[in-house]
Coordinates of C-alpha atoms and ligand atoms in Angstrom, one line a residue:
M21 CA -98.5 90.1 -79.3
K22 CA -97.7 93.3 -77.6
F23 CA -97.7 91.5 -74.2
K24 CA -95.2 88.9 -75.5
L25 CA -92.8 91.5 -76.9
I26 CA -92.6 93.2 -73.5
S27 CA -91.9 89.9 -71.7
I28 CA -89.1 89.1 -74.2
S29 CA -87.6 92.5 -73.7
L30 CA -87.8 92.1 -70.0
I31 CA -85.9 88.8 -70.2
V32 CA -83.2 90.4 -72.5
M33 CA -82.9 93.3 -70.0
S34 CA -82.5 91.0 -67.0
V35 CA -79.8 88.9 -68.8
L36 CA -78.0 92.2 -69.7
T37 CA -78.3 93.5 -66.2
A38 CA -76.8 90.3 -64.7
F39 CA -74.0 90.3 -67.3
S40 CA -73.2 94.0 -66.7
F41 CA -73.3 93.5 -62.9
K42 CA -70.7 90.7 -63.1
D43 CA -68.5 92.8 -65.4
K44 CA -68.7 96.1 -63.7
E45 CA -65.8 97.9 -62.1
I46 CA -66.1 98.1 -58.3
P47 CA -64.9 101.6 -57.3
V48 CA -61.6 101.5 -55.3
E49 CA -61.3 104.2 -52.7
I50 CA -58.3 103.6 -50.5
I51 CA -56.7 106.1 -48.2
P52 CA -53.8 106.6 -48.6
Q53 CA -54.1 106.0 -52.3
P54 CA -51.8 103.2 -53.4
N55 CA -48.9 104.2 -55.6
H56 CA -49.7 101.8 -58.4
L57 CA -53.2 100.6 -58.9
Q58 CA -55.0 99.2 -61.8
V59 CA -58.7 98.2 -61.5
H60 CA -60.1 95.6 -63.9
K61 CA -63.7 94.7 -64.6
G62 CA -65.0 91.8 -62.6
D63 CA -64.9 90.6 -59.0
F64 CA -63.8 88.0 -56.5
K65 CA -66.1 86.4 -54.1
V66 CA -65.0 86.8 -50.5
A67 CA -67.6 84.8 -48.6
G68 CA -66.3 81.4 -47.7
A69 CA -63.0 81.9 -49.6
V70 CA -60.1 79.8 -48.2
F71 CA -57.2 81.6 -46.7
S72 CA -53.7 80.1 -47.2
Y73 CA -50.2 80.8 -46.0
T74 CA -47.1 79.0 -44.8
P75 CA -46.8 79.6 -41.1
N76 CA -43.1 79.0 -40.7
E77 CA -42.3 81.7 -43.2
L78 CA -44.2 84.4 -41.2
E79 CA -43.9 86.3 -38.0
A80 CA -46.4 85.6 -35.3
R81 CA -47.9 89.1 -35.8
T82 CA -48.4 88.5 -39.5
I83 CA -50.3 85.3 -38.8
L84 CA -52.4 87.2 -36.2
A85 CA -53.2 89.9 -38.8
I86 CA -54.2 87.4 -41.5
N87 CA -56.3 85.3 -39.0
S88 CA -58.1 88.5 -37.7
F89 CA -58.8 89.5 -41.3
A90 CA -60.2 86.1 -42.0
S91 CA -62.4 86.0 -38.9
Q92 CA -63.8 89.5 -39.6
I93 CA -64.8 88.4 -43.1
S94 CA -66.4 85.3 -41.6
L95 CA -68.3 87.4 -39.1
V96 CA -69.7 89.9 -41.6
T97 CA -70.5 87.4 -44.4
G98 CA -71.9 84.8 -42.0
Q99 CA -69.8 82.1 -43.8
Q100 CA -66.8 80.5 -42.4
N101 CA -63.5 81.2 -44.1
R102 CA -61.3 78.1 -43.7
V103 CA -57.5 78.7 -43.1
E104 CA -55.2 76.3 -44.8
T105 CA -51.6 76.1 -43.7
D106 CA -50.4 72.9 -45.4
G107 CA -49.9 74.3 -48.9
S108 CA -53.0 72.6 -50.3
A109 CA -54.9 75.7 -51.3
K110 CA -52.5 77.8 -53.3
D111 CA -54.6 78.3 -56.5
K112 CA -57.8 79.6 -55.1
G113 CA -59.0 82.1 -52.4
F114 CA -56.7 84.4 -50.4
V115 CA -53.1 83.4 -50.8
F116 CA -50.5 85.1 -48.7
Q117 CA -47.0 84.5 -50.1
V118 CA -43.5 85.7 -49.1
N119 CA -41.7 87.6 -51.9
S120 CA -38.3 88.5 -50.7
S121 CA -37.6 90.8 -53.6
L122 CA -40.0 93.4 -52.1
G123 CA -39.0 96.0 -49.6
K124 CA -40.1 95.6 -45.9
E125 CA -43.1 97.9 -46.2
E126 CA -43.9 97.0 -49.8
Y127 CA -46.8 94.8 -50.9
T128 CA -48.5 93.6 -54.0
I129 CA -52.1 92.5 -54.5
N130 CA -53.3 90.7 -57.6
I131 CA -57.0 89.7 -57.7
D132 CA -58.7 87.7 -60.4
S133 CA -62.0 85.8 -60.3
D134 CA -60.5 82.8 -58.3
K135 CA -57.7 84.2 -56.4
A136 CA -56.5 87.1 -54.3
L137 CA -52.7 86.8 -54.2
I138 CA -51.0 89.0 -51.6
Q139 CA -47.2 89.2 -51.6
A140 CA -44.8 90.9 -49.2
S141 CA -41.4 90.3 -47.7
A142 CA -42.2 91.1 -44.1
F143 CA -45.0 91.7 -41.6
Q144 CA -45.3 95.4 -42.5
G145 CA -46.1 94.7 -46.2
F146 CA -48.6 92.0 -45.3
F147 CA -50.3 94.3 -42.8
Y148 CA -50.6 97.2 -45.2
A149 CA -52.0 94.8 -47.9
I150 CA -54.7 93.8 -45.4
Q151 CA -55.5 97.4 -44.7
S152 CA -55.9 98.0 -48.5
L153 CA -58.0 94.9 -48.9
A154 CA -60.3 96.0 -46.0
Q155 CA -60.8 99.3 -47.7
M156 CA -61.7 97.6 -51.0
L157 CA -64.5 95.6 -49.3
P158 CA -67.9 97.1 -48.8
V159 CA -67.8 99.6 -45.8
E160 CA -70.1 97.2 -43.8
Y161 CA -66.9 95.2 -43.2
F162 CA -66.0 97.7 -40.5
A163 CA -69.4 97.3 -38.7
A164 CA -68.4 93.9 -37.3
E165 CA -71.8 92.4 -37.6
K166 CA -73.3 89.8 -39.9
N167 CA -74.7 91.5 -43.0
T168 CA -76.3 89.4 -45.8
K169 CA -77.7 92.3 -47.7
V170 CA -74.3 93.3 -49.1
D171 CA -72.4 91.7 -52.1
W172 CA -69.3 90.5 -50.4
L173 CA -67.0 91.1 -53.4
L174 CA -63.5 92.5 -54.0
P175 CA -62.7 94.2 -57.3
Q176 CA -60.2 92.6 -59.6
V177 CA -57.1 94.7 -59.2
E178 CA -53.3 94.9 -59.5
I179 CA -51.7 96.9 -56.8
K180 CA -48.0 97.4 -56.1
D181 CA -47.5 99.8 -53.2
A182 CA -44.9 101.2 -50.8
P183 CA -44.7 104.3 -48.7
R184 CA -42.9 107.5 -49.7
F185 CA -41.6 108.1 -46.2
A186 CA -40.2 105.7 -43.6
Y187 CA -41.4 107.8 -40.6
R188 CA -45.2 108.2 -40.6
G189 CA -46.2 109.6 -37.2
M190 CA -48.8 111.1 -35.1
M191 CA -48.4 112.6 -31.6
L192 CA -50.9 112.6 -28.7
D193 CA -50.6 114.7 -25.6
V194 CA -52.1 112.7 -22.8
S195 CA -50.9 115.2 -20.1
R196 CA -53.2 118.2 -20.6
H197 CA -56.0 115.7 -20.8
F198 CA -55.6 112.1 -20.0
Y199 CA -56.7 109.3 -22.3
T200 CA -57.1 105.7 -21.1
V201 CA -55.4 102.6 -22.4
D202 CA -58.5 101.7 -24.4
Q203 CA -58.7 105.2 -25.9
V204 CA -55.0 105.1 -26.8
K205 CA -55.6 101.7 -28.4
K206 CA -58.3 103.1 -30.5
V207 CA -55.9 105.9 -31.7
L208 CA -53.5 103.1 -32.6
D209 CA -56.2 101.2 -34.6
I210 CA -57.0 104.4 -36.6
M211 CA -53.4 105.0 -37.2
A212 CA -52.9 101.4 -38.4
M213 CA -55.8 101.7 -40.8
H214 CA -54.0 104.6 -42.4
K215 CA -50.6 102.8 -42.5
L216 CA -49.0 105.1 -39.9
N217 CA -46.0 103.5 -38.1
R218 CA -44.9 105.9 -35.3
F219 CA -46.9 106.9 -32.3
H220 CA -45.2 109.8 -30.4
W221 CA -46.6 109.6 -26.9
H222 CA -46.3 112.9 -25.1
L223 CA -46.3 111.5 -21.5
T224 CA -45.1 114.4 -19.3
E225 CA -46.1 118.0 -18.9
D226 CA -46.5 120.9 -16.5
Q227 CA -50.2 119.8 -16.1
G228 CA -49.6 116.1 -15.4
W229 CA -47.0 113.3 -15.3
R230 CA -48.6 110.2 -16.9
I231 CA -46.0 107.3 -16.7
E232 CA -45.2 105.3 -13.6
I233 CA -41.5 105.5 -12.7
K234 CA -40.6 103.1 -9.9
R235 CA -37.5 105.0 -8.8
Y236 CA -39.6 108.1 -8.3
P237 CA -43.1 107.1 -7.1
K238 CA -44.1 110.7 -6.2
L239 CA -44.2 111.5 -10.0
T240 CA -47.5 109.7 -10.2
E241 CA -48.6 110.0 -6.5
I242 CA -48.4 113.8 -6.7
G243 CA -47.4 114.7 -10.3
A244 CA -50.3 112.9 -12.1
Y245 CA -53.0 115.1 -10.5
R246 CA -53.9 118.8 -10.7
D247 CA -56.4 120.6 -8.4
S248 CA -58.5 122.1 -11.2
S249 CA -58.8 122.6 -14.9
I250 CA -59.6 125.6 -17.1
L251 CA -63.2 126.2 -18.1
G252 CA -63.5 127.7 -21.6
P253 CA -60.6 129.6 -23.0
W254 CA -57.3 130.4 -21.2
R255 CA -57.3 134.0 -20.3
G256 CA -54.2 134.3 -18.0
D257 CA -55.3 135.6 -14.6
K258 CA -58.8 136.0 -15.7
S259 CA -59.3 132.3 -16.5
R260 CA -62.2 130.4 -15.0
Y261 CA -61.6 127.0 -13.3
D262 CA -63.8 124.0 -12.5
G263 CA -62.3 123.3 -9.1
K264 CA -62.2 119.5 -9.7
R265 CA -59.1 117.3 -9.1
Y266 CA -58.1 115.8 -12.4
G267 CA -55.5 113.3 -13.5
G268 CA -54.4 109.7 -14.1
F269 CA -51.4 107.8 -15.2
Y270 CA -50.3 104.5 -16.9
T271 CA -48.8 101.8 -14.8
Q272 CA -45.7 100.1 -16.3
E273 CA -47.8 97.0 -17.0
Q274 CA -50.3 99.2 -19.0
I275 CA -47.4 100.8 -20.9
K276 CA -46.1 97.3 -21.9
E277 CA -49.6 96.3 -23.0
V278 CA -49.9 99.4 -25.2
V279 CA -46.4 98.9 -26.7
A280 CA -47.3 95.3 -27.6
Y281 CA -50.6 96.3 -29.0
A282 CA -48.9 98.9 -31.2
Y283 CA -46.2 96.3 -32.3
D284 CA -48.9 94.0 -33.6
R285 CA -50.1 96.9 -35.8
G286 CA -46.6 97.8 -37.1
I287 CA -46.4 100.9 -34.9
T288 CA -43.3 101.9 -32.9
I289 CA -44.1 104.0 -29.9
I290 CA -41.7 106.9 -29.3
P291 CA -42.1 108.1 -25.7
E292 CA -41.5 111.8 -24.9
I293 CA -40.2 113.0 -21.6
D294 CA -40.2 116.7 -22.2
L295 CA -37.2 118.4 -20.5
P296 CA -35.8 120.7 -19.2
G297 CA -39.0 122.8 -19.6
H298 CA -42.6 121.6 -19.3
M299 CA -41.5 119.9 -16.0
V300 CA -43.7 121.5 -13.4
A301 CA -45.5 118.2 -12.5
A302 CA -42.1 116.7 -11.8
L303 CA -41.0 119.7 -9.8
A304 CA -44.3 119.5 -7.7
S305 CA -43.3 115.9 -6.9
Y306 CA -39.6 116.6 -6.2
P307 CA -39.1 120.3 -5.6
E308 CA -35.3 119.8 -5.1
L309 CA -35.1 119.4 -8.9
G310 CA -35.9 123.1 -9.4
C311 CA -33.7 126.2 -9.1
T312 CA -35.7 127.7 -6.2
K313 CA -36.7 124.4 -4.7
G314 CA -40.3 125.5 -4.8
P315 CA -42.9 124.8 -3.5
Y316 CA -44.5 124.0 -6.9
N317 CA -48.0 122.9 -7.8
V318 CA -49.0 120.8 -10.8
R319 CA -50.1 123.5 -13.2
V320 CA -53.8 124.2 -13.6
G321 CA -53.5 126.8 -16.4
W322 CA -52.1 126.5 -19.9
G323 CA -49.2 128.4 -21.5
I324 CA -45.5 128.2 -20.7
A325 CA -44.1 128.1 -17.2
N326 CA -40.9 129.8 -16.0
E327 CA -40.3 127.0 -13.6
V328 CA -38.0 124.4 -15.2
L329 CA -35.4 121.7 -14.2
C330 CA -32.2 123.1 -12.6
P331 CA -29.2 121.8 -14.6
G332 CA -26.9 123.3 -12.0
K333 CA -27.5 120.4 -9.7
E334 CA -26.1 116.8 -10.3
T335 CA -29.2 115.3 -8.7
T336 CA -31.2 116.7 -11.7
F337 CA -29.1 114.5 -14.0
D338 CA -29.5 111.5 -11.7
F339 CA -33.2 112.1 -11.9
I340 CA -33.2 112.4 -15.7
E341 CA -31.0 109.3 -16.1
G342 CA -33.1 107.3 -13.6
V343 CA -36.3 108.2 -15.5
L344 CA -34.9 107.5 -18.9
T345 CA -33.5 104.1 -17.7
E346 CA -37.0 102.9 -16.9
V347 CA -38.4 104.5 -20.1
M348 CA -35.8 102.6 -22.2
D349 CA -36.8 99.4 -20.4
L350 CA -40.4 99.9 -21.4
F351 CA -40.0 101.2 -24.9
P352 CA -37.8 99.3 -27.4
S353 CA -37.9 102.3 -29.8
K354 CA -34.5 103.4 -31.1
Y355 CA -35.7 107.0 -30.7
I356 CA -36.4 108.6 -27.4
H357 CA -37.9 112.1 -27.5
V358 CA -36.7 114.5 -24.8
G359 CA -38.6 117.6 -25.8
G360 CA -36.4 120.7 -25.4
D361 CA -39.2 123.1 -26.5
E362 CA -40.3 126.3 -24.7
C363 CA -37.7 126.4 -21.9
P364 CA -37.6 129.9 -20.4
K365 CA -34.2 130.8 -18.9
V366 CA -35.2 133.3 -16.3
E367 CA -34.6 131.1 -13.3
W368 CA -31.3 129.8 -14.6
A369 CA -30.1 133.4 -14.9
K370 CA -30.7 133.9 -11.2
C371 CA -29.8 130.5 -9.8
P372 CA -26.3 130.2 -8.1
D373 CA -26.1 126.5 -9.1
C374 CA -26.8 127.2 -12.7
Q375 CA -24.4 130.1 -12.8
K376 CA -21.7 128.0 -11.2
R377 CA -22.3 125.3 -13.8
I378 CA -22.0 127.9 -16.6
K379 CA -18.7 129.2 -15.0
D380 CA -17.3 125.7 -14.6
L381 CA -18.1 124.8 -18.2
G382 CA -16.5 128.0 -19.4
I383 CA -19.7 129.0 -21.2
K384 CA -19.7 132.5 -22.7
S385 CA -22.6 134.4 -24.4
D386 CA -22.2 135.7 -27.9
E387 CA -24.2 137.9 -30.3
H388 CA -26.5 135.0 -31.1
H389 CA -27.2 133.4 -27.7
S390 CA -27.1 133.9 -24.0
K391 CA -25.0 131.8 -21.6
E392 CA -28.2 130.1 -20.5
A393 CA -29.1 129.1 -24.1
Y394 CA -25.8 127.3 -24.2
L395 CA -26.6 125.7 -20.9
Q396 CA -29.6 124.1 -22.5
N397 CA -27.2 122.7 -25.2
Y398 CA -25.2 121.2 -22.4
V399 CA -28.4 119.5 -21.0
T400 CA -29.3 118.2 -24.5
A401 CA -25.8 116.9 -25.2
R402 CA -25.5 115.2 -21.8
V403 CA -28.8 113.4 -22.2
Q404 CA -27.9 112.5 -25.8
K405 CA -24.7 110.9 -24.7
F406 CA -26.5 108.9 -22.1
L407 CA -29.1 107.7 -24.6
N408 CA -26.4 106.8 -27.1
E409 CA -24.5 104.8 -24.5
H410 CA -27.6 102.7 -24.2
G411 CA -27.9 102.3 -27.9
R412 CA -30.7 104.9 -28.4
S413 CA -31.0 108.1 -30.3
L414 CA -32.3 111.5 -29.3
I415 CA -35.2 113.4 -30.9
G416 CA -35.9 116.9 -29.8
W417 CA -38.2 119.8 -30.8
D418 CA -36.5 122.3 -33.1
E419 CA -35.4 124.6 -30.2
I420 CA -32.5 122.1 -29.7
L421 CA -30.9 123.5 -32.9
E422 CA -30.3 126.9 -31.2
G423 CA -26.6 127.2 -30.4
N424 CA -24.8 123.9 -30.6
L425 CA -26.3 120.5 -31.4
A426 CA -24.2 117.3 -31.3
E427 CA -24.1 115.1 -34.4
G428 CA -26.7 112.3 -34.4
A429 CA -29.6 114.1 -32.9
T430 CA -32.9 114.2 -34.9
V431 CA -34.9 117.4 -35.0
M432 CA -38.7 117.6 -35.0
S433 CA -39.6 120.8 -36.8
W434 CA -42.7 122.4 -35.3
R435 CA -42.4 126.2 -35.5
G436 CA -43.2 126.1 -39.1
V437 CA -40.8 124.4 -41.5
K438 CA -37.8 126.6 -41.0
G439 CA -36.2 124.5 -38.2
G440 CA -36.5 121.5 -40.4
V441 CA -35.0 123.2 -43.4
E442 CA -32.1 124.5 -41.3
A443 CA -31.5 121.2 -39.6
A444 CA -31.5 119.2 -42.9
K445 CA -29.1 121.7 -44.4
R446 CA -26.8 121.3 -41.3
G447 CA -26.9 117.5 -41.8
F448 CA -29.4 116.5 -39.1
D449 CA -32.2 114.0 -39.7
V450 CA -35.6 115.7 -39.5
I451 CA -39.2 114.9 -38.8
M452 CA -41.5 117.5 -40.2
S453 CA -44.4 118.4 -38.0
P454 CA -44.9 122.1 -38.8
N455 CA -47.6 123.9 -36.9
T456 CA -48.4 125.6 -40.3
Y457 CA -49.8 122.3 -41.6
M458 CA -49.7 119.5 -39.0
Y459 CA -51.2 120.8 -35.7
F460 CA -54.5 118.9 -35.3
D461 CA -55.4 121.0 -32.3
Y462 CA -56.1 124.0 -34.6
Y463 CA -59.5 124.8 -36.0
Q464 CA -60.4 122.9 -39.2
G465 CA -63.5 125.0 -40.1
K466 CA -63.3 128.6 -41.1
D467 CA -66.3 129.7 -39.1
Y468 CA -64.6 129.2 -35.8
K469 CA -67.5 130.1 -33.6
K470 CA -69.4 127.1 -34.9
E471 CA -66.5 124.7 -34.2
P472 CA -65.6 123.1 -30.8
L473 CA -63.4 125.5 -28.8
A474 CA -59.8 125.1 -30.0
I475 CA -56.4 126.6 -29.2
G476 CA -56.5 128.8 -32.3
G477 CA -55.0 128.5 -35.8
F478 CA -56.7 127.3 -39.0
L479 CA -55.7 124.1 -40.7
P480 CA -58.5 122.7 -42.9
V481 CA -58.1 119.2 -44.4
E482 CA -57.2 120.8 -47.8
R483 CA -54.2 122.5 -46.3
V484 CA -53.0 119.4 -44.5
Y485 CA -53.3 117.5 -47.8
S486 CA -51.4 120.2 -49.7
Y487 CA -48.2 119.9 -47.6
E488 CA -45.1 119.0 -49.6
P489 CA -42.3 118.0 -47.1
Y490 CA -39.4 118.7 -49.5
D491 CA -40.4 122.3 -50.1
G492 CA -37.4 124.5 -49.2
I493 CA -35.1 121.5 -48.7
P494 CA -32.1 121.4 -51.1
D495 CA -32.1 118.1 -53.2
E496 CA -28.9 116.9 -51.5
A497 CA -30.6 117.2 -48.1
H498 CA -33.8 115.3 -49.0
K499 CA -32.3 112.1 -47.5
H500 CA -32.5 113.8 -44.0
I501 CA -36.3 114.2 -44.2
L502 CA -37.3 110.9 -42.4
G503 CA -40.9 111.7 -42.6
V504 CA -43.9 113.6 -41.4
Q505 CA -46.0 113.8 -38.2
A506 CA -49.1 115.5 -37.0
N507 CA -49.5 116.6 -33.4
I508 CA -52.6 116.6 -31.2
W509 CA -52.1 118.9 -28.1
T510 CA -55.1 118.4 -25.8
E511 CA -55.5 121.6 -23.8
Y512 CA -58.9 122.0 -25.3
I513 CA -59.7 118.4 -26.1
A514 CA -61.1 116.6 -23.0
K515 CA -63.4 114.0 -24.5
E516 CA -62.8 111.0 -26.7
K517 CA -65.3 112.0 -29.3
H518 CA -63.8 115.4 -29.5
L519 CA -60.4 113.8 -30.0
D520 CA -61.8 111.7 -32.9
Y521 CA -63.3 114.9 -34.4
M522 CA -60.0 116.7 -34.3
Y523 CA -58.0 114.1 -36.3
L524 CA -60.7 112.6 -38.5
P525 CA -60.5 113.2 -41.4
R526 CA -57.3 115.2 -41.1
I527 CA -55.4 111.9 -40.5
D528 CA -56.6 110.9 -44.0
A529 CA -54.8 113.9 -45.4
L530 CA -51.8 113.3 -43.2
S531 CA -51.4 109.7 -44.4
S532 CA -51.6 110.8 -48.0
V533 CA -48.7 113.2 -47.4
Q534 CA -46.7 110.5 -45.7
W535 CA -47.5 107.7 -48.1
C536 CA -48.2 108.9 -51.6
D537 CA -45.4 109.5 -54.1
R538 CA -44.5 113.1 -54.8
G539 CA -46.7 114.6 -57.5
T540 CA -49.5 111.9 -57.2
K541 CA -51.9 113.7 -54.9
D542 CA -55.2 114.8 -56.3
F543 CA -57.6 116.6 -54.0
A544 CA -60.8 115.9 -56.0
R545 CA -60.0 112.1 -55.8
F546 CA -59.1 112.4 -52.2
K547 CA -62.3 114.2 -51.3
Q548 CA -64.3 111.4 -52.9
S549 CA -62.4 108.8 -51.0
V550 CA -62.9 110.8 -47.8
H551 CA -66.6 110.4 -48.2
R552 CA -66.2 106.6 -48.4
M553 CA -64.0 106.9 -45.3
F554 CA -66.9 108.7 -43.6
Q555 CA -69.0 105.6 -44.2
R556 CA -66.3 103.5 -42.6
Y557 CA -66.2 105.9 -39.6
D558 CA -69.9 105.7 -39.3
A559 CA -69.7 101.9 -39.3
L560 CA -67.0 102.0 -36.6
G561 CA -69.0 104.6 -34.5
Y562 CA -66.2 107.2 -34.7
S563 CA -66.9 111.0 -34.6
Y564 CA -65.4 113.0 -37.4
S565 CA -65.5 116.5 -38.8
K566 CA -67.9 117.0 -41.8
V567 CA -66.7 120.6 -42.3
I568 CA -65.4 119.5 -45.7
D569 CA -69.1 119.5 -46.7
G570 CA -69.8 122.8 -44.8
I571 CA -71.3 121.0 -41.8
Y572 CA -70.0 122.4 -38.5
G573 CA -69.8 121.3 -34.9
L574 CA -69.9 118.4 -32.6
E575 CA -72.9 117.6 -30.4
G576 CA -72.0 117.8 -26.7
V577 CA -68.9 119.9 -27.2
S578 CA -69.3 123.6 -26.9
G579 CA -68.2 125.9 -29.7
G580 CA -66.2 129.1 -29.5
T581 CA -63.1 131.0 -30.2
N582 CA -60.0 131.8 -28.1
Ligands
LIG165 C1 -44.6 122.4 -29.2 O1 -45.7 122.6 -29.8 N1 -44.4 123.1 -28.1 C2 -43.7 121.5 -29.6
LIG166 ZN1 -30.7 126.3 -11.4

């Protein structure tokens, strides 16, 4: 009798287990956290589910995104997901439907046992819905290989989601260290996964010019290469060098390829041609563009150079306009970034051409600024006028606020938040990328010596997550805060896996600041979701920092402090 009782209880237990398995809530850990999310009990079976949509209602890139999602599911489940485009499969499976009452970046997802209904009004909304769906699937989805050990289920959810900020950016410096087309595409993939939509591509610097300009071929023949690179930390004259020629650049065909790749992921690329400072690679190529006419060498050290473009000479403006004409042909972005940061005025003060320009323009110094500071305003205004005449708008680093700045310029606040606060109060649009929260070249672990050598600073993921972009901005000026961006300067980041490490998982915190409604962030929830994200990064083979769990360092990249 005893034996019989046990077997009955085993049967009851297994029935209960099956029942509770079917009815359990599948945890939802999406970054950035959707703004309205309700999870219900129960699931939806993904393997073999039909995908349906009406092609003539959708952009080509939307269809591409849906089809890629369907093929990835087919690959990992090992079962083919049929795609129906004739309207015959609207009641079952994945249904993608246009809902024109939603905003461009907005989407809804409603999943019950039979159907996953995805609605959006435009490509962006559909694309973000797919990113959220991917993050609700088992992490093995990201491994891109067949896996029959996993339950290929989605949770039953209701999601209605849209971003807080329209501008959700990240910047990569490819000049201090060069990253190939494939490496840049990987950055774009990771940005897209986090629903970022602006890639600021820092293409020119003292240490390397990275974009082919047909009118000025020496920019890449000469300017794209330096003779040596720093070993270890920058110590001025005491720095050590490797003695190896270093460089590279993108052809215009490669640039077009990257722009198209970004477009298919909802990302606009904003190119930066940093001027009139940070121009030594251009000066090395065309010494006549400088105040002293050189000779100049592409810089091998870091830091700020006194050698800058000479705005006293008309040929300098011919050069700038020639470069920007080709840049505008390659990049459809409304915004073109023209730098403006860290431009020493020592050479302008001594240069007869610059002084003549100052005299001709009637520029006077005052208690706030030197004549040469106002000369930089002249450069900015002239470049802005040129861009505006071609239907584009200027972005510059917050130095462009010093002195006069013409209406219509957008300011990128980097020296903390104060430039952004001032610009918004003065009525300029602003992108907040303060080095007090958003410089991903800074250390992220407190015990610096155990971290890969970095430029300095300390910005742990908690601090990035804590950033509130409206802090210090009066209510009436909130409309000028277009969004938030993180910057990755690469003086100390020479390898792809080190690059990954510097922005994973800080990009998770960044995307939360950019996307999540004010007052909805929750670090404990975020931290849990980051651990799920780590599993996705593992599946994708990406390097990332585990310092959030007290684990330091990156194999193959030496640690240290500056
Ligand atoms: C900057 O970090 N120089 C914009
Ligand atoms: Zn000059």
